mmCIF file of C-alpha atoms in Angstrom:
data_model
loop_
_atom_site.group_PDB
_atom_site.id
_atom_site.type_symbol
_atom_site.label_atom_id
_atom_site.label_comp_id
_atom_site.label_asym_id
_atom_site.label_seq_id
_atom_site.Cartn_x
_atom_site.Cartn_y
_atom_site.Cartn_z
ATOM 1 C CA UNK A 14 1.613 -15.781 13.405
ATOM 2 C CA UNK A 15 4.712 -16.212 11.219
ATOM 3 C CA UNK A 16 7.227 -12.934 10.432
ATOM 4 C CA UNK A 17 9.418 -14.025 7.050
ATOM 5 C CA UNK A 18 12.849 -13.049 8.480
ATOM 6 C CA UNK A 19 16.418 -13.249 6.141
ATOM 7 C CA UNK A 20 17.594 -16.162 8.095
ATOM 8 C CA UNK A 21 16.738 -17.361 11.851
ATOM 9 C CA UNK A 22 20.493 -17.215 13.440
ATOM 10 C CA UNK A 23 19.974 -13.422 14.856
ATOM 11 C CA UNK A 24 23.569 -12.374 14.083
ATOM 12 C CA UNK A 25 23.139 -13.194 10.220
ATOM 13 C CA UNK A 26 20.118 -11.387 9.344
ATOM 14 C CA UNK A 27 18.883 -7.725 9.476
ATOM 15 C CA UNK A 28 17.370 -6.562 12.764
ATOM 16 C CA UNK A 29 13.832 -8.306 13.440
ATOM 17 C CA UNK A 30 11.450 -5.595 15.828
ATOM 18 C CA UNK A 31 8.525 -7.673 15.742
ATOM 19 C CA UNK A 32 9.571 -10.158 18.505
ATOM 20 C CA UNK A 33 9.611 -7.072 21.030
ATOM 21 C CA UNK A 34 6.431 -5.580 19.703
ATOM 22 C CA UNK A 35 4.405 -8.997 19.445
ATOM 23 C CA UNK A 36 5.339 -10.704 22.471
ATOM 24 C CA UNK A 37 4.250 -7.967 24.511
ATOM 25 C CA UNK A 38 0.204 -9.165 23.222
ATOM 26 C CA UNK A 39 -1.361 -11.584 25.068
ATOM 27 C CA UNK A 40 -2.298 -14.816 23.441
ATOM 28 C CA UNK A 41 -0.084 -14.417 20.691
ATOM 29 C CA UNK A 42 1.769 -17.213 19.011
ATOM 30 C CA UNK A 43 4.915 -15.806 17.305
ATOM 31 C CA UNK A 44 7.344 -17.902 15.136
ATOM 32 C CA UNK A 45 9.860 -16.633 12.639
ATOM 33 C CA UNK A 46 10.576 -18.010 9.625
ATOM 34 C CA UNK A 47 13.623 -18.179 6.797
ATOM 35 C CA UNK A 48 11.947 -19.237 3.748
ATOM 36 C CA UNK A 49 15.324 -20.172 2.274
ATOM 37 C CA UNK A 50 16.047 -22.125 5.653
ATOM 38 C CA UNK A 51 13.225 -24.220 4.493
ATOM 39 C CA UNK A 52 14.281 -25.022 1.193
ATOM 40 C CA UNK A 53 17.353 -26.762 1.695
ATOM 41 C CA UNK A 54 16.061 -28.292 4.631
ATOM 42 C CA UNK A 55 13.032 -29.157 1.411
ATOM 43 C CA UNK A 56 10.498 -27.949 4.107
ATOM 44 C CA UNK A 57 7.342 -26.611 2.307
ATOM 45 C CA UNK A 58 6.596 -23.414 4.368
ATOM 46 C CA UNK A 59 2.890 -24.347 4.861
ATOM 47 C CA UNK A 60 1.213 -20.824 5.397
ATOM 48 C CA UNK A 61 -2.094 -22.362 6.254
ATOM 49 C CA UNK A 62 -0.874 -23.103 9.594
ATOM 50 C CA UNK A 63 -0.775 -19.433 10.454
ATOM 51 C CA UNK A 64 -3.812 -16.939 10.959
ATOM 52 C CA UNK A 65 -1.074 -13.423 9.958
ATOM 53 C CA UNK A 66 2.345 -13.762 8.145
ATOM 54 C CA UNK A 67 4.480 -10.649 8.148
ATOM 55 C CA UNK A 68 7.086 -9.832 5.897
ATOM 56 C CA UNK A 69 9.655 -8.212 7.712
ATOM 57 C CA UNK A 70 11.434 -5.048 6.040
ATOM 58 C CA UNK A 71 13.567 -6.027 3.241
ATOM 59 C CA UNK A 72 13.101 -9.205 3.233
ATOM 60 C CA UNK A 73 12.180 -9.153 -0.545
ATOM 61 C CA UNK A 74 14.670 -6.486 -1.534
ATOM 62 C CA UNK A 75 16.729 -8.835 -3.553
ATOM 63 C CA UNK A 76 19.871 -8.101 -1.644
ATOM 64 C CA UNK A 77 22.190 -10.819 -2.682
ATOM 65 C CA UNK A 78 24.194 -10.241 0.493
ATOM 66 C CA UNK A 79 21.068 -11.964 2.379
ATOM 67 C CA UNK A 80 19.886 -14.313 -0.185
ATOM 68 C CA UNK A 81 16.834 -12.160 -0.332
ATOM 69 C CA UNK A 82 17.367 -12.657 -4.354
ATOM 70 C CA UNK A 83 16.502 -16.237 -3.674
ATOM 71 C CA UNK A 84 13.478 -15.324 -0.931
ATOM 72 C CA UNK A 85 12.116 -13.724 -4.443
ATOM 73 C CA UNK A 86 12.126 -16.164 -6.359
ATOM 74 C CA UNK A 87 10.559 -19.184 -3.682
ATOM 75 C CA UNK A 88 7.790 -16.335 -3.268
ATOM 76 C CA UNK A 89 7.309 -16.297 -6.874
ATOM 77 C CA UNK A 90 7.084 -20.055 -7.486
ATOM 78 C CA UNK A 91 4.593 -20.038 -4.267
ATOM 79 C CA UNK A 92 2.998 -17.100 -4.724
ATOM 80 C CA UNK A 93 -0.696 -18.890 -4.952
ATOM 81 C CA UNK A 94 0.310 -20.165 -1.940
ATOM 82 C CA UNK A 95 -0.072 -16.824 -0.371
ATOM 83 C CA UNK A 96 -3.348 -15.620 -2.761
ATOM 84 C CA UNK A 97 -5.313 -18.692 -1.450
ATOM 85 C CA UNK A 98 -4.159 -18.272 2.152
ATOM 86 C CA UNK A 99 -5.464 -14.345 2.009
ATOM 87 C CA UNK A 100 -8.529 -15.715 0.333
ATOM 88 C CA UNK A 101 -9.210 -18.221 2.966
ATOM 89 C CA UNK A 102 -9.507 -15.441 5.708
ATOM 90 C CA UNK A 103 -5.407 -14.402 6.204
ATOM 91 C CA UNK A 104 -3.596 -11.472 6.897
ATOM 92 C CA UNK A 105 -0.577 -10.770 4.928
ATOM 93 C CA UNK A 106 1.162 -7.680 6.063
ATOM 94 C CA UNK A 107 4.540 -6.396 3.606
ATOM 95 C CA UNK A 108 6.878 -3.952 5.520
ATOM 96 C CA UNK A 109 8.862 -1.658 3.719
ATOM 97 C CA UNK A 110 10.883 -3.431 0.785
ATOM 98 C CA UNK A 111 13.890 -0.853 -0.217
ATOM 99 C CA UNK A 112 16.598 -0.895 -1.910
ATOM 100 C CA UNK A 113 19.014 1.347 -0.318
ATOM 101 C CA UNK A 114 16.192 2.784 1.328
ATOM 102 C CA UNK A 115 14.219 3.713 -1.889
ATOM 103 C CA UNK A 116 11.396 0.841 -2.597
ATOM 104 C CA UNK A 117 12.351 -1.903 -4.727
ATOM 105 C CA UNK A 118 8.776 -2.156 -7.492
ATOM 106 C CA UNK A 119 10.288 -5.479 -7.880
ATOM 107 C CA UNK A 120 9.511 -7.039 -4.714
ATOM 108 C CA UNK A 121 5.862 -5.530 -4.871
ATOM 109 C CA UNK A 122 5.165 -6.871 -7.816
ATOM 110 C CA UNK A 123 5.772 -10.557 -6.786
ATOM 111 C CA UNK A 124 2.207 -10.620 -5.306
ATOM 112 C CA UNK A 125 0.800 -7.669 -7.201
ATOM 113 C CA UNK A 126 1.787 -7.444 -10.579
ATOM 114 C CA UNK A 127 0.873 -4.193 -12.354
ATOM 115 C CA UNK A 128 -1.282 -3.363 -9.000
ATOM 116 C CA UNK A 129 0.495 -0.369 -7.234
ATOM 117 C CA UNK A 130 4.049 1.718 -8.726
ATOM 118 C CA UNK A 131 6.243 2.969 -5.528
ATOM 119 C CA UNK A 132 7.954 6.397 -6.165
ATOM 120 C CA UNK A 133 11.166 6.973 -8.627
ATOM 121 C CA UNK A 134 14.312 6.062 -6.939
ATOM 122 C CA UNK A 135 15.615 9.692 -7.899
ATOM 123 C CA UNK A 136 13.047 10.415 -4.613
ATOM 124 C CA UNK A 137 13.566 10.173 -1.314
ATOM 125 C CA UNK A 138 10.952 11.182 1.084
ATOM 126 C CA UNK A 139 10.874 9.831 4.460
ATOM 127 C CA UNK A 140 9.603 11.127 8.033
ATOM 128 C CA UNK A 141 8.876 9.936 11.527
ATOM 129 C CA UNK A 142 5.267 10.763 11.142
ATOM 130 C CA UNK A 143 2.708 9.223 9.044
ATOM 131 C CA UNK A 144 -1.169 10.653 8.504
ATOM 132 C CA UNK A 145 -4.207 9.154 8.323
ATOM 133 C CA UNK A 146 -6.590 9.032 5.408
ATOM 134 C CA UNK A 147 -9.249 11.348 7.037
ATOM 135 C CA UNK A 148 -11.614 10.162 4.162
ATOM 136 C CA UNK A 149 -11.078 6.136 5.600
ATOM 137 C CA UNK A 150 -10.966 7.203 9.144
ATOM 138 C CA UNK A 151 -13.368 4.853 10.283
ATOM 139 C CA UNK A 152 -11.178 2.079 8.363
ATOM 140 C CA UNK A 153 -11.581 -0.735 10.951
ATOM 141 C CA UNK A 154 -7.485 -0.841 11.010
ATOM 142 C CA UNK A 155 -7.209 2.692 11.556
ATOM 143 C CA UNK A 156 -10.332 3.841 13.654
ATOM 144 C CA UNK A 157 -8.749 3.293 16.887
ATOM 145 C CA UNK A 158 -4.888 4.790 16.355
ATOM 146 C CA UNK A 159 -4.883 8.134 17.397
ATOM 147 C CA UNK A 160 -3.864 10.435 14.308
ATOM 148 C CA UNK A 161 -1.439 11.317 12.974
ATOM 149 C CA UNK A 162 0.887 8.707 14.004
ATOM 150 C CA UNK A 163 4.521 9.445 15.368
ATOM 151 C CA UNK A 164 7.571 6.671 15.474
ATOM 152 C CA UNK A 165 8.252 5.710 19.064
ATOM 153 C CA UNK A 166 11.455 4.180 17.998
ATOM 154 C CA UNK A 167 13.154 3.176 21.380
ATOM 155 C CA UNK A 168 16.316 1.432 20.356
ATOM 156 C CA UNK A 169 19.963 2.623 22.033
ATOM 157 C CA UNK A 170 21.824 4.859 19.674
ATOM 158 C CA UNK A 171 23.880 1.922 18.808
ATOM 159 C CA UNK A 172 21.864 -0.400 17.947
ATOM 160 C CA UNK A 173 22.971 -2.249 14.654
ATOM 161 C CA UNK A 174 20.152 -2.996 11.393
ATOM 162 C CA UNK A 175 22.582 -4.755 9.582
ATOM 163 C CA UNK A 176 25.248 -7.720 11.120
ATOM 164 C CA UNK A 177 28.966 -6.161 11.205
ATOM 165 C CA UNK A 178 30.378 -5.551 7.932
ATOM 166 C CA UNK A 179 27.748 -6.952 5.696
ATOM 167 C CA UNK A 180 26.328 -3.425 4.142
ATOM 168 C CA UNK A 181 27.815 -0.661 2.889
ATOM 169 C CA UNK A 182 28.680 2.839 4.404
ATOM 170 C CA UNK A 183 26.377 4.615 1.837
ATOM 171 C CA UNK A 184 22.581 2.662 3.143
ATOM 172 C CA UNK A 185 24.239 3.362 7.065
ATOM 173 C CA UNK A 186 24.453 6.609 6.301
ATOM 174 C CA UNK A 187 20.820 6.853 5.014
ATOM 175 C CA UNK A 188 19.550 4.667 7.524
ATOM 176 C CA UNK A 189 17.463 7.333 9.919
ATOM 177 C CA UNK A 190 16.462 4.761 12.429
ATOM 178 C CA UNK A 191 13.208 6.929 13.971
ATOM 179 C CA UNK A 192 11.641 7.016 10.376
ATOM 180 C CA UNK A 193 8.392 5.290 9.809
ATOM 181 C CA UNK A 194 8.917 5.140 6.214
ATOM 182 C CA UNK A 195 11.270 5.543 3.583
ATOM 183 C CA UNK A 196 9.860 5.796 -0.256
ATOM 184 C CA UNK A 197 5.923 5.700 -0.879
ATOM 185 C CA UNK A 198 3.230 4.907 -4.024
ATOM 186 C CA UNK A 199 2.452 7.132 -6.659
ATOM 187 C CA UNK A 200 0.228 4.974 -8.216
ATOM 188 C CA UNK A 201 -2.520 2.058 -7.707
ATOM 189 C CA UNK A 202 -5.481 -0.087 -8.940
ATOM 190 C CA UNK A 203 -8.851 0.666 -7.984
ATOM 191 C CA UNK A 204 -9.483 -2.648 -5.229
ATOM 192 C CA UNK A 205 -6.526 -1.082 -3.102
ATOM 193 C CA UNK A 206 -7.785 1.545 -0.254
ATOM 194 C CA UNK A 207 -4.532 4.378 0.646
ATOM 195 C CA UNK A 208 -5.053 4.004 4.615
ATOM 196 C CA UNK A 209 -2.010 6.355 5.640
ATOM 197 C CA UNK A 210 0.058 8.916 4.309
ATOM 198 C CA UNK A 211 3.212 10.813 4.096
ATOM 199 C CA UNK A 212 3.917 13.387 6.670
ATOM 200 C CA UNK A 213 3.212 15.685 3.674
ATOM 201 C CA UNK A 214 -0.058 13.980 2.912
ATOM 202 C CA UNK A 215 1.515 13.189 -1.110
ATOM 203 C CA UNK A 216 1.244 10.137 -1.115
ATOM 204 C CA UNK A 217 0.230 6.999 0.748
ATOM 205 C CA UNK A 218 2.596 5.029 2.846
ATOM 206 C CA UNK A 219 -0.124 2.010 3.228
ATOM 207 C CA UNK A 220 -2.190 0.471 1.267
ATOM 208 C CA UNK A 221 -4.988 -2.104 1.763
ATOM 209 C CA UNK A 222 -7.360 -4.714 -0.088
ATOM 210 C CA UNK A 223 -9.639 -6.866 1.044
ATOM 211 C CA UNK A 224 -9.827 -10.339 -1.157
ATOM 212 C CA UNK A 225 -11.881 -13.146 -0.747
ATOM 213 C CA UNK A 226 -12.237 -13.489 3.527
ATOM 214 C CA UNK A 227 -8.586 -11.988 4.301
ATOM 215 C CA UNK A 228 -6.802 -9.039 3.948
ATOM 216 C CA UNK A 229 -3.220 -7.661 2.213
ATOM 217 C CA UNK A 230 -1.183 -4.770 4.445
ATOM 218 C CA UNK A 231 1.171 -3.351 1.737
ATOM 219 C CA UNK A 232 3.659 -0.510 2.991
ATOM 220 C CA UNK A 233 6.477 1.409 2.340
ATOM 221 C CA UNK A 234 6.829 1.699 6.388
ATOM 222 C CA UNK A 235 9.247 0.353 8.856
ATOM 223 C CA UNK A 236 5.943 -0.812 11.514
ATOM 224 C CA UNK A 237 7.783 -2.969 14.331
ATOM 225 C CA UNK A 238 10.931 -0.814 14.918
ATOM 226 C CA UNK A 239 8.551 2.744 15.054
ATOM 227 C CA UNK A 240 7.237 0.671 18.291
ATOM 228 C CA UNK A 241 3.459 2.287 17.860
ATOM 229 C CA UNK A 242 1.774 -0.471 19.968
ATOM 230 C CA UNK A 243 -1.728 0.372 18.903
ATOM 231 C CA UNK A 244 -1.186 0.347 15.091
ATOM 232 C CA UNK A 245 1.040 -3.081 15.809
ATOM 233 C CA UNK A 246 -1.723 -4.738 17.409
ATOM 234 C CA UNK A 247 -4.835 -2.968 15.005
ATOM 235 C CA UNK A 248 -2.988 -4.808 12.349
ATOM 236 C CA UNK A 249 -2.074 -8.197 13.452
ATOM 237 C CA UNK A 250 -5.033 -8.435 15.888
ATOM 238 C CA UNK A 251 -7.538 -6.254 14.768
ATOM 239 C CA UNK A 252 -7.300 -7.238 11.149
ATOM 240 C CA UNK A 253 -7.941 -10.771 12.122
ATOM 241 C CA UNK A 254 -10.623 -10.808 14.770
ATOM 242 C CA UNK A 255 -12.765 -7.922 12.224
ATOM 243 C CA UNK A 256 -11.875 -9.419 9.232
ATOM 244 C CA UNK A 257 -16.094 -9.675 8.295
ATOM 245 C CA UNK A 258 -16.322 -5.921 9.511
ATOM 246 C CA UNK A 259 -13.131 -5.000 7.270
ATOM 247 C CA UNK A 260 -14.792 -6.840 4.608
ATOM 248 C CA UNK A 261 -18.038 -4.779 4.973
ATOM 249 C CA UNK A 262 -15.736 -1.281 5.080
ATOM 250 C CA UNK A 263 -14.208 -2.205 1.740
ATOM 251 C CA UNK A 264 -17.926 -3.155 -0.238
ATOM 252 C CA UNK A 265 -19.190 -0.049 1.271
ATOM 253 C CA UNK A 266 -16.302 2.026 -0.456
ATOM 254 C CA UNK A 267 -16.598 0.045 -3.836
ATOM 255 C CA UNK A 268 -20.025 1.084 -3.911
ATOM 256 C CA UNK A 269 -19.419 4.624 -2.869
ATOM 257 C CA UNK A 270 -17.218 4.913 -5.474
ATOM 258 C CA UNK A 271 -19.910 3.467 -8.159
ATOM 259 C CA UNK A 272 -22.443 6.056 -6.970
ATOM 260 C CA UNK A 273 -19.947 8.779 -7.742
ATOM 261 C CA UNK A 274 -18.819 7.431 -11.389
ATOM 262 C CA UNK A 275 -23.017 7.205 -11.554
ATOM 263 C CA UNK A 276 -23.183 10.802 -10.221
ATOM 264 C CA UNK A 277 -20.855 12.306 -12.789
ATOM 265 C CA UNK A 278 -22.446 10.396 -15.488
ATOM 266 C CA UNK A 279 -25.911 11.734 -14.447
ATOM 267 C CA UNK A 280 -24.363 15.265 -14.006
ATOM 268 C CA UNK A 281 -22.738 15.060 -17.752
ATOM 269 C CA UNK A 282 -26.348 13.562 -19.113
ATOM 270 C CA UNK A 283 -28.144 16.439 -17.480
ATOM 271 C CA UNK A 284 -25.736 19.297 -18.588
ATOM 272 C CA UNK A 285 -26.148 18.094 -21.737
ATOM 273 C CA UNK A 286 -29.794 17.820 -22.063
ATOM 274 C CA UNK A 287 -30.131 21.411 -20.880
ATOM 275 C CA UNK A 288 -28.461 22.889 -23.099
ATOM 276 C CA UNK A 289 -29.973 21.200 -25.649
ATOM 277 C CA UNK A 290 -33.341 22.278 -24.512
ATOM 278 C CA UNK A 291 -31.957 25.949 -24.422
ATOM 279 C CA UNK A 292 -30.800 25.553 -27.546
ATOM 280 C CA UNK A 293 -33.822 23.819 -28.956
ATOM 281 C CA UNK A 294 -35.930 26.786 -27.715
ATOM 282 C CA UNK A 295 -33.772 29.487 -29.088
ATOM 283 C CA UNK A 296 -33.369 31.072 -25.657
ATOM 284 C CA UNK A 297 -29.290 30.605 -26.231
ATOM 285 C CA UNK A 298 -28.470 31.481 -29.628
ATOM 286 C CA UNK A 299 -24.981 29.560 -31.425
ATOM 287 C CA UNK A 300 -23.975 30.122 -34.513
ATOM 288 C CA UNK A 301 -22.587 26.481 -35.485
ATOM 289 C CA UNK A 302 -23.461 24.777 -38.667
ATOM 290 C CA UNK A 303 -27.121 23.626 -38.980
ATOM 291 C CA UNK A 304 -27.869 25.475 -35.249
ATOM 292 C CA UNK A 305 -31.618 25.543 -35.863
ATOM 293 C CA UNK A 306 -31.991 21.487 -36.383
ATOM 294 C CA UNK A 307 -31.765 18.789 -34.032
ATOM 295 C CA UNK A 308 -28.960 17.209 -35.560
ATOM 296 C CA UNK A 309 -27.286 20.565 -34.525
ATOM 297 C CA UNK A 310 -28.502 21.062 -31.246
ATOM 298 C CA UNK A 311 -27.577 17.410 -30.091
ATOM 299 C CA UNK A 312 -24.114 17.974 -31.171
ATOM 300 C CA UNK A 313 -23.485 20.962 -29.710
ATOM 301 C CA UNK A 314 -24.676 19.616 -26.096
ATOM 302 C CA UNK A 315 -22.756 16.464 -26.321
ATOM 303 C CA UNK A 316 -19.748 18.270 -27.416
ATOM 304 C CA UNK A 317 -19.856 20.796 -24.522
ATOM 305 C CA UNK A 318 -20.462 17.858 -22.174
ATOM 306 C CA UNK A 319 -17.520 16.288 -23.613
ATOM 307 C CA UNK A 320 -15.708 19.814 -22.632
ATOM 308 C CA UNK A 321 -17.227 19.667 -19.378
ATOM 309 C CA UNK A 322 -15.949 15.782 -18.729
ATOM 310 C CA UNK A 323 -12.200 16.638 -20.464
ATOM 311 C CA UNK A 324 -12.178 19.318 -17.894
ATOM 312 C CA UNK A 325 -12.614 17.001 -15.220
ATOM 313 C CA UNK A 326 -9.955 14.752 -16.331
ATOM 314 C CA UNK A 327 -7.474 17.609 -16.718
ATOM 315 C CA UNK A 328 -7.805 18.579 -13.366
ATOM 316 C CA UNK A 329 -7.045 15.267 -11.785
ATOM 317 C CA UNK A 330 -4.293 14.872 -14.831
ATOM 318 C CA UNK A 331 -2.758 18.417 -13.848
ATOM 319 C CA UNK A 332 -3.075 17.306 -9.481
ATOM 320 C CA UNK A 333 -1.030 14.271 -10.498
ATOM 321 C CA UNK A 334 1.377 16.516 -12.275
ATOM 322 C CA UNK A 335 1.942 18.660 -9.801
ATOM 323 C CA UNK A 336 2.105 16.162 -7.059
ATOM 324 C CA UNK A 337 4.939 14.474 -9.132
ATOM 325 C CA UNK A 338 6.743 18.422 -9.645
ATOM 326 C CA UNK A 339 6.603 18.823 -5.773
ATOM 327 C CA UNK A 340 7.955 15.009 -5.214
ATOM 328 C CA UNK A 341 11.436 15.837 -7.431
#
């Protein structure tokens, strides 16, 4: 297992958790690794030696202060790197990327361009408690994590995120050390699965896709330093030794989710038909232009289907709206 860290001297990077949390699992080889580091050594970080690579929290952030501008761009120019080693049968799992402790869409869209939009940075939810997707709650990562989920963060009260001087007051200030997340997404493609939520259940704090034989962990959480053991080990353990039954969770949702779009469909088609049999047979009288043809008839059932479907997308349009009015 490799955890991407800003730079492997301790007192020059921010705080790593996972070394606590991972060395504490049996059978678990743990090495951390400065992708910069390797450049100007010119070592190619060669992924494929690793079965799970972790990305600790801001790592990608672009904070010039840790060179994580330049960890962007070397995980840009090697980003196929990382798609074939997910599609091979790895796990890839992104902690929390902020900026100032708002996500950074940047650093998300490295790997996932146009997949998933993180909150406005005029928000700022965070909380100590996440929530489980009750709809996904026999998600193979998730099925064994009691619910919800509360940070266990266990560090002294002066324990240090950032080495001495290098950040400002302001993100110190924000910093609220026994969060599990700071930020969240408001938006994503179809292929991603929201596995946990806010403490408000808004939005999702995790999301998840399986591709090819592997498996991308994409969060807006702070995992390690909440110190939940079981959700630690469900994700760096679990997701590799189930990766087949993971796989099997996710084709079983895509399908679900066909049967519905077929469901509506078939509900639209049938609404439609009967009223154009009621209308056909006079029983419903309308008094629109050529009513007593079939030219008519079919027109007025496909239009009120069209109501009927427009209504539908209101609904979820209006949800969205208001989830976005109770966010600001």
């Amino acid at each position: 297992m490799a955890v991407i860290v800003d730079d492997l001297d301790p007192a020059r990077r921010r705080k790593c958790f996972w070394d606590e949390q991972l060395t504490s699992i049996p059978d678990l080889q743990v090495e951390l690794v400065s992708l910069q580091a390797n450049m100007e050594a010119r070592l190619f970080f060669n992924i494929y030696a690793y079965d799970v690579v972790i990305f600790n929290w801001c790592v990608l952030d672009g904070a010039v202060m840790y060179a994580a501008d330049r960890a962007q761009d070397i995980l840009a120019f090697y980003d196929d790197h990382f798609i074939q080693f997910v599609r091979r049968g790895g796990v890839v799992i992104m902690e929390n990327q902020p900026k100032r402790w708002r996500p950074a869409q940047r650093a998300y869209d490295i790997l996932f361009p146009g997949q998933m939009a993180v909150l406005s940075r005029e928000t700022y939810p965070f909380g100590s408690t996440v929530q489980v997707n009750a709809r996904l709650r026999e998600h193979p990562i998730v099925q064994g994590v009691a619910a919800p989920i509360h940070s266990a963060y266990s560090q002294p009260p002066g324990t240090s995120w950032f080495p001495p001087g290098s950040t400002s007051v302001r993100s110190i200030e924000e910093l609220n050390p026994t969060k599990m997340y700071t930020g969240a997404f408001q938006s994503w493609s179809k292929e991603w699965l929201p596995l946990l939520y806010t403490e408000d259940r808004q939005n999702p704090v995790m999301l998840v896709k399986s591709e090819g034989l592997g498996l991308w962990v994409v969060t807006t959480m702070y995992i390690a330093s909440s110190n939940v053991h079981d959700l630690v080990e469900s994700l760096v353990v679990g997701a590799r030794n189930h990766r087949t039954a993971i796989r099997n969770f996710h084709m079983a949702e895509k399908s679900k989710r066909r049967v519905r779009v077929l469901t509506s469909s078939a509900v639209i088609f049938v609404v439609a038909v009967g009223l154009f049999l009621l209308l056909q047979s006079g029983l419903l009288k309308s008094k629109v232009p050529y009513g007593d043809t079939w030219a008519g008839n079919i027109s007025v059932s496909v239009l009120f289907a069209a109501l009927a479907s427009g209504a539908t997308f209101l609904r979820g349009f209006l949800v969205l709206t208001w989830r976005a009015a109770r966010n600001r």
